[in-house]
Backbone as a printed PyTorch tensor [residue, N CA C, xyz], in Angstrom:
tensor([[[ 84.7680,   7.8480, -17.2260],
         [ 83.7520,   6.8640, -16.9170],
         [ 84.0510,   6.2400, -15.5550]],

        [[ 83.0820,   6.3070, -14.6850],
         [ 83.2520,   5.8840, -13.3090],
         [ 83.0080,   4.3860, -13.1450]],

        [[ 83.9170,   3.7100, -12.4150],
         [ 83.7610,   2.2890, -12.1220],
         [ 83.7080,   2.0960, -10.6090]],

        [[ 83.3850,   0.8860, -10.1880],
         [ 83.3310,   0.5990,  -8.7480],
         [ 84.6980,   0.7560,  -8.1010]],

        [[ 85.7600,   0.6090,  -8.8830],
         [ 87.1150,   0.7700,  -8.3470],
         [ 87.3970,   2.2150,  -7.9370]],

        [[ 86.5880,   3.1570,  -8.4150],
         [ 86.7400,   4.5680,  -8.0340],
         [ 86.1670,   4.8560,  -6.6520]],

        [[ 85.3800,   3.9330,  -6.1210],
         [ 84.7360,   4.1480,  -4.8280],
         [ 85.7510,   4.0750,  -3.6890]],

        [[ 85.6050,   4.9760,  -2.7440],
         [ 86.3800,   4.9040,  -1.5070],
         [ 85.5730,   4.0770,  -0.5000]],

        [[ 86.2470,   3.4340,   0.4160],
         [ 85.5550,   2.5970,   1.4070],
         [ 84.6080,   3.3920,   2.2940]],

        [[ 84.8280,   4.7030,   2.4220],
         [ 83.9520,   5.5150,   3.2700],
         [ 82.7010,   5.9850,   2.5270]],

        [[ 82.4570,   5.4850,   1.3220],
         [ 81.2830,   5.8970,   0.5540],
         [ 80.0750,   4.9880,   0.7500]],

        [[ 80.2440,   3.9240,   1.5130],
         [ 79.1160,   3.0170,   1.7470],
         [ 79.4000,   2.1570,   2.9750]],

        [[ 78.3450,   1.6270,   3.5340],
         [ 78.4360,   0.7250,   4.6760],
         [ 79.1750,  -0.5450,   4.2480]],

        [[ 80.0790,  -1.0490,   5.0770],
         [ 80.8080,  -2.2800,   4.7160],
         [ 79.8910,  -3.4540,   4.3470]],

        [[ 78.6730,  -3.4780,   4.8770],
         [ 77.7200,  -4.5420,   4.5200],
         [ 77.5120,  -4.6040,   3.0110]],

        [[ 77.5180,  -3.4430,   2.3430],
         [ 77.2250,  -3.3800,   0.9170],
         [ 78.4000,  -3.7740,   0.0380]],

        [[ 79.5480,  -4.0680,   0.6200],
         [ 80.7160,  -4.4690,  -0.1760],
         [ 80.3950,  -5.7000,  -1.0190]],

        [[ 79.6080,  -6.6170,  -0.4630],
         [ 79.2250,  -7.8160,  -1.2120],
         [ 78.4930,  -7.4600,  -2.5030]],

        [[ 77.6710,  -6.4280,  -2.4670],
         [ 76.9330,  -6.0110,  -3.6580],
         [ 77.8220,  -5.2230,  -4.6120]],

        [[ 78.6630,  -4.3570,  -4.0740],
         [ 79.5900,  -3.6070,  -4.9210],
         [ 80.4580,  -4.5900,  -5.7060]],

        [[ 80.9480,  -5.6250,  -5.0420],
         [ 81.7790,  -6.6230,  -5.7170],
         [ 81.0020,  -7.3720,  -6.7930]],

        [[ 79.7200,  -7.6250,  -6.5380],
         [ 78.8860,  -8.3420,  -7.5150],
         [ 78.4780,  -7.4820,  -8.7010]],

        [[ 78.7980,  -6.1930,  -8.6550],
         [ 78.4590,  -5.3160,  -9.7850],
         [ 79.3040,  -5.6520, -11.0100]],

        [[ 80.4550,  -6.2680, -10.8010],
         [ 81.3270,  -6.6180, -11.9210],
         [ 82.1530,  -5.4290, -12.3780]],

        [[ 82.8320,  -5.6070, -13.4900],
         [ 83.6920,  -4.5650, -14.0460],
         [ 82.9020,  -3.7630, -15.0730]],

        [[ 82.1120,  -2.8340, -14.5760],
         [ 81.2550,  -2.0170, -15.4360],
         [ 81.4140,  -0.5460, -15.0780]],

        [[ 81.0590,   0.3020, -16.0150],
         [ 80.9660,   1.7170, -15.6940],
         [ 79.5840,   1.9700, -15.1360]],

        [[ 79.4210,   3.0680, -14.4430],
         [ 78.1700,   3.3600, -13.7550],
         [ 76.9750,   3.3490, -14.7080]],

        [[ 76.9810,   4.1860, -15.7200],
         [ 75.8240,   4.3120, -16.6090],
         [ 75.6060,   3.0530, -17.4490]],

        [[ 76.6440,   2.5610, -18.0770],
         [ 76.5160,   1.3570, -18.9040],
         [ 76.1370,   0.1640, -18.0320]],

        [[ 76.6650,   0.1340, -16.8070],
         [ 76.3350,  -0.9520, -15.8960],
         [ 74.8570,  -1.0100, -15.5740]],

        [[ 74.2650,   0.1430, -15.2840],
         [ 72.8250,   0.1710, -15.0030],
         [ 72.0190,  -0.2750, -16.2240]],

        [[ 72.4280,   0.1740, -17.3990],
         [ 71.7140,  -0.2040, -18.6290],
         [ 71.8550,  -1.6900, -18.9220]],

        [[ 73.0920,  -2.1760, -18.9270],
         [ 73.3300,  -3.5840, -19.2620],
         [ 72.7260,  -4.5180, -18.2250]],

        [[ 72.8590,  -4.1470, -16.9500],
         [ 72.2880,  -4.9560, -15.8780],
         [ 70.7680,  -5.0310, -16.0220]],

        [[ 70.1410,  -3.9000, -16.2900],
         [ 68.6910,  -3.8850, -16.4760],
         [ 68.2560,  -4.7500, -17.6450]],

        [[ 68.9730,  -4.6290, -18.7620],
         [ 68.6290,  -5.4230, -19.9470],
         [ 68.7870,  -6.9170, -19.6730]],

        [[ 69.8700,  -7.2950, -19.0110],
         [ 70.1000,  -8.7090, -18.6950],
         [ 69.0380,  -9.2290, -17.7290]],

        [[ 68.6750,  -8.4130, -16.7520],
         [ 67.6540,  -8.8290, -15.7870],
         [ 66.3080,  -9.0150, -16.4720]],

        [[ 65.9600,  -8.1260, -17.3680],
         [ 64.6890,  -8.2450, -18.0980],
         [ 64.6480,  -9.5530, -18.8840]],

        [[ 65.7150,  -9.8400, -19.6170],
         [ 65.7650, -11.0940, -20.3880],
         [ 65.6240, -12.2910, -19.4580]],

        [[ 66.3510, -12.2690, -18.3550],
         [ 66.2880, -13.3740, -17.3980],
         [ 64.8800, -13.5270, -16.8200]],

        [[ 64.3190, -12.4460, -16.2930],
         [ 63.0040, -12.5350, -15.6500],
         [ 61.9180, -12.9660, -16.6240]],

        [[ 61.9930, -12.4780, -17.8550],
         [ 60.9780, -12.8370, -18.8460],
         [ 61.1130, -14.2830, -19.3230]],

        [[ 62.2370, -14.9330, -18.9940],
         [ 62.4230, -16.3390, -19.3790],
         [ 61.8550, -17.3070, -18.3450]],

        [[ 61.4610, -16.8050, -17.1900],
         [ 60.9740, -17.6660, -16.1130],
         [ 59.5380, -18.0960, -16.4000]],

        [[ 59.2880, -19.3830, -16.2710],
         [ 57.9530, -19.9040, -16.5640],
         [ 56.9430, -19.4410, -15.5100]],

        [[ 55.7320, -19.3290, -15.9430],
         [ 54.6250, -18.8500, -15.1000],
         [ 54.4800, -19.6880, -13.8260]],

        [[ 54.6520, -21.0010, -13.9350],
         [ 54.4600, -21.8620, -12.7670],
         [ 55.5260, -21.6760, -11.6910]],

        [[ 56.6360, -21.0450, -12.0090],
         [ 57.7090, -20.8040, -11.0340],
         [ 57.5560, -19.4790, -10.2850]],

        [[ 56.7040, -18.5960, -10.7540],
         [ 56.6440, -17.2280, -10.2350],
         [ 56.2090, -17.1290,  -8.7730]],

        [[ 55.4360, -18.0940,  -8.2890],
         [ 54.9920, -18.0580,  -6.8980],
         [ 55.5830, -19.2110,  -6.0730]],

        [[ 56.6110, -19.8200,  -6.6060],
         [ 57.3090, -20.9160,  -5.9350],
         [ 58.1980, -20.3700,  -4.8190]],

        [[ 58.2290, -21.0840,  -3.6950],
         [ 59.1450, -20.7980,  -2.5810],
         [ 60.0110, -22.0410,  -2.4050]],

        [[ 61.3080, -21.8790,  -2.3590],
         [ 62.1680, -23.0460,  -2.1940],
         [ 62.1920, -23.5310,  -0.7510]],

        [[ 61.6460, -22.7020,   0.1590],
         [ 61.5880, -23.0570,   1.5730],
         [ 60.4870, -22.2020,   2.2130]],

        [[ 59.8290, -22.7380,   3.2160],
         [ 58.7910, -21.9890,   3.9280],
         [ 59.3890, -20.6820,   4.4550]],

        [[ 58.6820, -19.5940,   4.2320],
         [ 59.1270, -18.2920,   4.7140],
         [ 60.0170, -17.5320,   3.7500]],

        [[ 60.4500, -18.1830,   2.6710],
         [ 61.2700, -17.4910,   1.6710],
         [ 60.3550, -16.7930,   0.6730]],

        [[ 60.8860, -15.7740,   0.0380],
         [ 60.1030, -15.0130,  -0.9250],
         [ 59.8970, -15.8030,  -2.2130]],

        [[ 58.8000, -15.4830,  -2.8940],
         [ 58.5660, -16.0350,  -4.2270],
         [ 59.3340, -15.1760,  -5.2360]],

        [[ 59.3920, -15.6440,  -6.4680],
         [ 60.0570, -14.8520,  -7.5170],
         [ 59.3420, -13.5240,  -7.7030]],

        [[ 58.0240, -13.5330,  -7.6840],
         [ 57.2900, -12.2600,  -7.8030],
         [ 57.6690, -11.3170,  -6.6630]],

        [[ 57.7960, -11.8520,  -5.4710],
         [ 58.1730, -11.0210,  -4.3260],
         [ 59.6050, -10.5080,  -4.4600]],

        [[ 60.4850, -11.3190,  -5.0140],
         [ 61.8620, -10.8560,  -5.2400],
         [ 61.8600,  -9.7110,  -6.2540]],

        [[ 61.0830,  -9.8440,  -7.3050],
         [ 61.0090,  -8.7660,  -8.3020],
         [ 60.5030,  -7.4890,  -7.6460]],

        [[ 59.4610,  -7.6040,  -6.8340],
         [ 58.9400,  -6.4180,  -6.1420],
         [ 59.9940,  -5.8450,  -5.2030]],

        [[ 60.7420,  -6.7100,  -4.5420],
         [ 61.8320,  -6.2660,  -3.6660],
         [ 62.8830,  -5.4900,  -4.4670]],

        [[ 63.2410,  -5.9750,  -5.6430],
         [ 64.2030,  -5.2650,  -6.4840],
         [ 63.6780,  -3.8770,  -6.8520]],

        [[ 62.4160,  -3.8000,  -7.2030],
         [ 61.7800,  -2.5210,  -7.5600],
         [ 61.7970,  -1.5780,  -6.3610]],

        [[ 61.3190,  -2.0590,  -5.2320],
         [ 61.2400,  -1.2080,  -4.0360],
         [ 62.6160,  -0.7350,  -3.5870]],

        [[ 63.5740,  -1.6410,  -3.5840],
         [ 64.9230,  -1.2860,  -3.1420],
         [ 65.5440,  -0.2590,  -4.0740]],

        [[ 65.3730,  -0.4460,  -5.3610],
         [ 65.9250,   0.5290,  -6.3080],
         [ 65.2970,   1.9020,  -6.1070]],

        [[ 63.9960,   1.9360,  -5.8630],
         [ 63.3250,   3.2230,  -5.6110],
         [ 63.8600,   3.8950,  -4.3510]],

        [[ 63.9680,   3.1310,  -3.2800],
         [ 64.4580,   3.6780,  -2.0110],
         [ 65.8750,   4.2160,  -2.1840]],

        [[ 66.7330,   3.4360,  -2.8110],
         [ 68.1240,   3.8560,  -2.9810],
         [ 68.2560,   5.0180,  -3.9640]],

        [[ 67.4430,   5.0370,  -5.0090],
         [ 67.4930,   6.1590,  -5.9570],
         [ 67.0650,   7.4550,  -5.2600]],

        [[ 66.0590,   7.3670,  -4.4050],
         [ 65.6460,   8.5570,  -3.6560],
         [ 66.7780,   9.0440,  -2.7610]],

        [[ 67.4360,   8.1170,  -2.0880],
         [ 68.5690,   8.4970,  -1.2440],
         [ 69.6600,   9.1560,  -2.0870]],

        [[ 69.9560,   8.5790,  -3.2530],
         [ 70.9880,   9.1420,  -4.1380],
         [ 70.6090,  10.5530,  -4.5760]],

        [[ 69.3480,  10.7630,  -4.9300],
         [ 68.8810,  12.0910,  -5.3340],
         [ 69.0800,  13.0980,  -4.2110]],

        [[ 68.6240,  12.7500,  -3.0390],
         [ 68.7360,  13.6680,  -1.9050],
         [ 70.1900,  13.9910,  -1.5780]],

        [[ 71.0260,  12.9770,  -1.5910],
         [ 72.4420,  13.1900,  -1.2750],
         [ 73.1020,  14.0380,  -2.3630]],

        [[ 72.8000,  13.7650,  -3.6180],
         [ 73.3660,  14.5460,  -4.7210],
         [ 72.9620,  16.0140,  -4.6340]],

        [[ 71.7840,  16.2510,  -4.0930],
         [ 71.2720,  17.6260,  -3.9590],
         [ 71.6810,  18.2640,  -2.6270]],

        [[ 72.5870,  17.5950,  -1.9090],
         [ 73.1590,  18.0880,  -0.6540],
         [ 72.1420,  18.2000,   0.4800]],

        [[ 71.1290,  17.3560,   0.4210],
         [ 70.1690,  17.2560,   1.5170],
         [ 70.9210,  16.6710,   2.7120]],

        [[ 70.8100,  17.2970,   3.8420],
         [ 71.5540,  16.8560,   5.0350],
         [ 70.7420,  15.9070,   5.9230]],

        [[ 69.6210,  15.4450,   5.4270],
         [ 68.7900,  14.5180,   6.2050],
         [ 69.5270,  13.1960,   6.4280]],

        [[ 69.1850,  12.5410,   7.5180],
         [ 69.6830,  11.2010,   7.7910],
         [ 68.5680,  10.2390,   7.3790]],

        [[ 68.8590,   9.3880,   6.4190],
         [ 67.8430,   8.5070,   5.8800],
         [ 67.8190,   7.1960,   6.6580]],

        [[ 66.6640,   6.8720,   7.2260],
         [ 66.5820,   5.6410,   8.0090],
         [ 66.6320,   4.4130,   7.0990]],

        [[ 66.8840,   3.2670,   7.7030],
         [ 66.7960,   2.0260,   6.9560],
         [ 65.3340,   1.7290,   6.6550]],

        [[ 65.1000,   0.6820,   5.9080],
         [ 63.7210,   0.2640,   5.6980],
         [ 63.6420,  -1.2390,   5.8830]],

        [[ 62.4950,  -1.7010,   6.3200],
         [ 62.3030,  -3.1130,   6.6150],
         [ 61.8760,  -3.8320,   5.3400]],

        [[ 62.8410,  -4.4310,   4.6690],
         [ 62.5650,  -5.0740,   3.3840],
         [ 61.5350,  -6.1920,   3.5240]],

        [[ 61.5520,  -6.9100,   4.6210],
         [ 60.5860,  -7.9910,   4.8010],
         [ 59.1620,  -7.4560,   4.9240]],

        [[ 59.0080,  -6.3690,   5.6540],
         [ 57.6790,  -5.7630,   5.7900],
         [ 57.2000,  -5.2050,   4.4440]],

        [[ 58.1000,  -4.6300,   3.6850],
         [ 57.7360,  -4.1340,   2.3500],
         [ 57.2250,  -5.2860,   1.4820]],

        [[ 57.9170,  -6.4200,   1.5180],
         [ 57.5160,  -7.5510,   0.6840],
         [ 56.1370,  -8.0490,   1.1030]],

        [[ 55.9190,  -8.2230,   2.4000],
         [ 54.6180,  -8.6970,   2.8810],
         [ 53.5100,  -7.7260,   2.4600]],

        [[ 53.7700,  -6.4370,   2.6210],
         [ 52.7640,  -5.4180,   2.3130],
         [ 52.5520,  -5.2070,   0.8160]],

        [[ 53.4800,  -5.6760,  -0.0040],
         [ 53.4160,  -5.4070,  -1.4470],
         [ 52.3250,  -6.1840,  -2.1740]],

        [[ 51.9360,  -7.3320,  -1.6230],
         [ 50.9760,  -8.2160,  -2.2780],
         [ 51.4160,  -8.5660,  -3.7010]],

        [[ 52.7170,  -8.7580,  -3.8640],
         [ 53.2920,  -9.0270,  -5.1850],
         [ 52.6930, -10.2590,  -5.8560]],

        [[ 52.3590, -11.2810,  -5.0750],
         [ 51.8270, -12.5020,  -5.6780],
         [ 50.4420, -12.3190,  -6.2910]],

        [[ 49.7520, -11.2520,  -5.9390],
         [ 48.4420, -10.9680,  -6.5280],
         [ 48.5790, -10.2200,  -7.8620]],

        [[ 49.7980,  -9.8130,  -8.1990],
         [ 50.0400,  -9.0550,  -9.4270],
         [ 50.4080,  -9.9760, -10.5800]],

        [[ 50.1890,  -9.4850, -11.7720],
         [ 50.6210, -10.2390, -12.9490],
         [ 52.1120,  -9.9790, -13.1820]],

        [[ 52.7490, -10.9310, -13.8150],
         [ 54.1590, -10.7490, -14.1700],
         [ 54.3000,  -9.5520, -15.0980]],

        [[ 53.3600,  -9.3790, -15.9810],
         [ 53.3910,  -8.2460, -16.9090],
         [ 53.4180,  -6.9180, -16.1570]],

        [[ 52.5920,  -6.7830, -15.1250],
         [ 52.5610,  -5.5210, -14.3750],
         [ 53.8620,  -5.2990, -13.6020]],

        [[ 54.4250,  -6.3790, -13.0750],
         [ 55.7090,  -6.2640, -12.3780],
         [ 56.8130,  -5.8390, -13.3470]],

        [[ 56.8130,  -6.4040, -14.5400],
         [ 57.8480,  -6.0630, -15.5150],
         [ 57.6980,  -4.6320, -16.0250]],

        [[ 56.4800,  -4.1840, -16.2030],
         [ 56.2680,  -2.7880, -16.6080],
         [ 56.8380,  -1.8530, -15.5480]],

        [[ 56.5630,  -2.1580, -14.2860],
         [ 57.0670,  -1.3240, -13.1980],
         [ 58.5870,  -1.4140, -13.0980]],

        [[ 59.1330,  -2.6240, -13.1990],
         [ 60.5850,  -2.7900, -13.1370],
         [ 61.2640,  -1.9380, -14.2190]],

        [[ 60.7870,  -2.0440, -15.4440],
         [ 61.3890,  -1.3110, -16.5650],
         [ 61.2930,   0.2000, -16.3500]],

        [[ 60.1580,   0.6670, -15.8510],
         [ 59.9780,   2.1050, -15.6080],
         [ 60.9350,   2.6050, -14.5340]],

        [[ 61.0670,   1.8430, -13.4630],
         [ 61.9630,   2.2330, -12.3740],
         [ 63.4130,   2.2580, -12.8640]],

        [[ 63.8190,   1.2460, -13.6120],
         [ 65.2100,   1.2220, -14.0900],
         [ 65.4770,   2.3790, -15.0540]],

        [[ 64.5450,   2.6470, -15.9590],
         [ 64.7400,   3.7890, -16.8740],
         [ 64.8480,   5.0960, -16.0970]],

        [[ 64.0360,   5.2420, -15.0700],
         [ 64.1030,   6.4470, -14.2340],
         [ 65.4380,   6.5250, -13.5140]],

        [[ 65.9400,   5.4040, -13.0220],
         [ 67.2320,   5.3970, -12.3330],
         [ 68.3620,   5.7630, -13.2920]],

        [[ 68.3330,   5.2150, -14.4840],
         [ 69.3620,   5.5340, -15.4730],
         [ 69.3560,   7.0360, -15.7570]],

        [[ 68.1760,   7.5940, -15.9910],
         [ 68.0740,   9.0310, -16.2650],
         [ 68.5710,   9.8520, -15.0770]],

        [[ 68.2210,   9.4230, -13.8710],
         [ 68.6480,  10.1350, -12.6730],
         [ 70.1700,  10.1500, -12.5650]],

        [[ 70.8030,   8.9850, -12.6510],
         [ 72.2520,   8.9200, -12.4940],
         [ 72.9770,   9.6310, -13.6280]],

        [[ 72.4150,   9.6000, -14.8240],
         [ 73.0330,  10.3250, -15.9370],
         [ 72.9150,  11.8350, -15.7750]],

        [[ 71.9600,  12.2790, -14.9630],
         [ 71.7890,  13.7180, -14.7430],
         [ 72.7860,  14.2700, -13.7260]],

        [[ 73.4100,  13.3970, -12.9510],
         [ 74.3310,  13.8300, -11.9120],
         [ 75.6990,  14.1800, -12.5020]],

        [[ 76.2560,  15.2700, -12.0440],
         [ 77.6390,  15.6110, -12.3850],
         [ 78.5650,  14.7170, -11.5590]],

        [[ 79.8480,  14.7060, -11.9060],
         [ 80.8090,  13.9320, -11.1060],
         [ 80.8280,  14.3960,  -9.6600]],

        [[ 80.6990,  15.7060,  -9.4520],
         [ 80.6750,  16.2330,  -8.0830],
         [ 79.4600,  15.7070,  -7.3180]],

        [[ 78.3120,  15.6870,  -7.9660],
         [ 77.0990,  15.1820,  -7.3200],
         [ 77.2370,  13.7070,  -6.9640]],

        [[ 77.8460,  12.9290,  -7.8630],
         [ 78.0090,  11.4950,  -7.6280],
         [ 78.8990,  11.2090,  -6.4260]],

        [[ 79.7880,  12.1430,  -6.1080],
         [ 80.7460,  11.9570,  -5.0160],
         [ 80.2640,  12.5300,  -3.6790]],

        [[ 79.1160,  13.1860,  -3.6600],
         [ 78.5960,  13.7350,  -2.4060],
         [ 78.4270,  12.6040,  -1.3960]],

        [[ 78.6450,  12.9070,  -0.1490],
         [ 78.4590,  11.9060,   0.9040],
         [ 77.3110,  12.3390,   1.8070]],

        [[ 76.3690,  11.4320,   1.9840],
         [ 75.2680,  11.6430,   2.9100],
         [ 75.2610,  10.5040,   3.9190]],

        [[ 74.1910,  10.4500,   4.7160],
         [ 74.0780,   9.4000,   5.7200],
         [ 72.7490,   8.6690,   5.5370]],

        [[ 72.8530,   7.3590,   5.3820],
         [ 71.6720,   6.5020,   5.2820],
         [ 71.9090,   5.2850,   6.1660]],

        [[ 70.9220,   4.9340,   6.9370],
         [ 71.0350,   3.7930,   7.8630],
         [ 72.2780,   3.9160,   8.7360]],

        [[ 72.5200,   5.1320,   9.2100],
         [ 73.6430,   5.4320,  10.1100],
         [ 75.0230,   5.1940,   9.5000]],

        [[ 75.1200,   5.2030,   8.1740],
         [ 76.4050,   5.0250,   7.4960],
         [ 76.5240,   6.0010,   6.3400]],

        [[ 77.7620,   6.3160,   5.9790],
         [ 77.9920,   7.1490,   4.8080],
         [ 77.4680,   6.4640,   3.5550]],

        [[ 77.0420,   7.2980,   2.6080],
         [ 76.5730,   6.7660,   1.3350],
         [ 76.7470,   7.8450,   0.2760]],

        [[ 77.2990,   7.4610,  -0.8700],
         [ 77.4080,   8.3760,  -2.0040],
         [ 76.4750,   7.9040,  -3.1140]],

        [[ 76.0180,   8.8210,  -3.9610],
         [ 75.1780,   8.4030,  -5.0890],
         [ 75.8640,   7.3900,  -5.9990]],

        [[ 77.1700,   7.5540,  -6.2420],
         [ 77.8250,   6.5910,  -7.1330],
         [ 77.8900,   5.2110,  -6.4810]],

        [[ 78.0320,   5.1530,  -5.1640],
         [ 77.9840,   3.8570,  -4.4890],
         [ 76.6020,   3.2350,  -4.6540]],

        [[ 75.5710,   4.0540,  -4.5740],
         [ 74.2010,   3.5550,  -4.7490],
         [ 74.0550,   2.8350,  -6.0820]],

        [[ 74.6100,   3.4170,  -7.1430],
         [ 74.4810,   2.8010,  -8.4690],
         [ 75.1040,   1.4090,  -8.4870]],

        [[ 76.3060,   1.2810,  -7.9570],
         [ 76.9760,  -0.0170,  -7.9650],
         [ 76.3260,  -1.0030,  -6.9950]],

        [[ 75.8250,  -0.5100,  -5.8740],
         [ 75.0790,  -1.3680,  -4.9430],
         [ 73.8270,  -1.9020,  -5.6320]],

        [[ 73.1280,  -1.0460,  -6.3630],
         [ 71.9120,  -1.4420,  -7.0770],
         [ 72.2140,  -2.5550,  -8.0770]],

        [[ 73.2640,  -2.3870,  -8.8590],
         [ 73.6420,  -3.3990,  -9.8490],
         [ 73.9880,  -4.7170,  -9.1530]],

        [[ 74.8390,  -4.6500,  -8.1370],
         [ 75.2590,  -5.8620,  -7.4410],
         [ 74.1420,  -6.5380,  -6.6860]],

        [[ 73.2590,  -5.7420,  -6.0870],
         [ 72.1030,  -6.2860,  -5.3610],
         [ 71.2210,  -7.0780,  -6.3190]],

        [[ 71.0080,  -6.5340,  -7.4850],
         [ 70.1870,  -7.2210,  -8.4810],
         [ 70.8790,  -8.4990,  -8.9640]],

        [[ 72.1820,  -8.4260,  -9.2240],
         [ 72.9210,  -9.6250,  -9.6260],
         [ 72.8260, -10.7050,  -8.5490]],

        [[ 72.9340, -10.2940,  -7.2930],
         [ 72.8240, -11.2180,  -6.1600],
         [ 71.4850, -11.9600,  -6.2020]],

        [[ 70.3960, -11.2230,  -6.3450],
         [ 69.0770, -11.8660,  -6.3280],
         [ 68.8280, -12.7040,  -7.5760]],

        [[ 69.3490, -12.2810,  -8.7180],
         [ 69.2120, -13.1130,  -9.9220],
         [ 69.9800, -14.4130,  -9.7550]],

        [[ 71.1660, -14.3510,  -9.1480],
         [ 71.9200, -15.5730,  -8.8760],
         [ 71.1450, -16.5040,  -7.9590]],

        [[ 70.5390, -15.9590,  -6.9250],
         [ 69.7480, -16.7860,  -5.9930],
         [ 68.5650, -17.4280,  -6.7230]],

        [[ 67.9020, -16.6670,  -7.5860],
         [ 66.7860, -17.2460,  -8.3330],
         [ 67.2620, -18.3990,  -9.2090]],

        [[ 68.3850, -18.2230,  -9.8750],
         [ 68.9200, -19.2890, -10.7400],
         [ 69.2840, -20.5380,  -9.9130]],

        [[ 69.9000, -20.3160,  -8.7630],
         [ 70.4030, -21.4250,  -7.9390],
         [ 69.3200, -22.1570,  -7.1580]],

        [[ 68.3400, -21.4240,  -6.6530],
         [ 67.3890, -22.0290,  -5.7100],
         [ 65.9580, -22.1520,  -6.2130]],

        [[ 65.6220, -21.4560,  -7.2950],
         [ 64.2350, -21.4430,  -7.7560],
         [ 64.0170, -22.1550,  -9.0850]],

        [[ 65.0410, -22.1970,  -9.9000],
         [ 64.8360, -22.7110, -11.2660],
         [ 65.4940, -24.0720, -11.4930]]])
């Protein structure tokens, strides 16, 4: 069972260390499952009147954060798939702020966001469970830095924990 402690420093950009650390002491597959379940419980506990609240001008709403989590997981899962399949492409970064603005998340219902979140997480779990240990250790290049599929899984977990912490601290 693979943990974040199995990661080598050359498997991800140093920027992502903050997210890897926030993944906690979990195994890859169980971590994605438990993290998803905890996030669902947390998000579904948020009152309707808080969903479009901004704690400061220019900051994202909770709906926008949820959409950001969905979009980021999709982008990173695609990168993990390509790298696991030995695709030699260099994957560019993506402008998370532009994605949020273009998403029109605040026009969506919480129910539709949660349906999409759950579908994306289930797809990610299935994807990572389909990878062999060799596939998980493949190294590709994304945003001009090395990246392995197993690092993607722990980054995804930690990134989500980071945003849930921010929602608890600044929005609720």
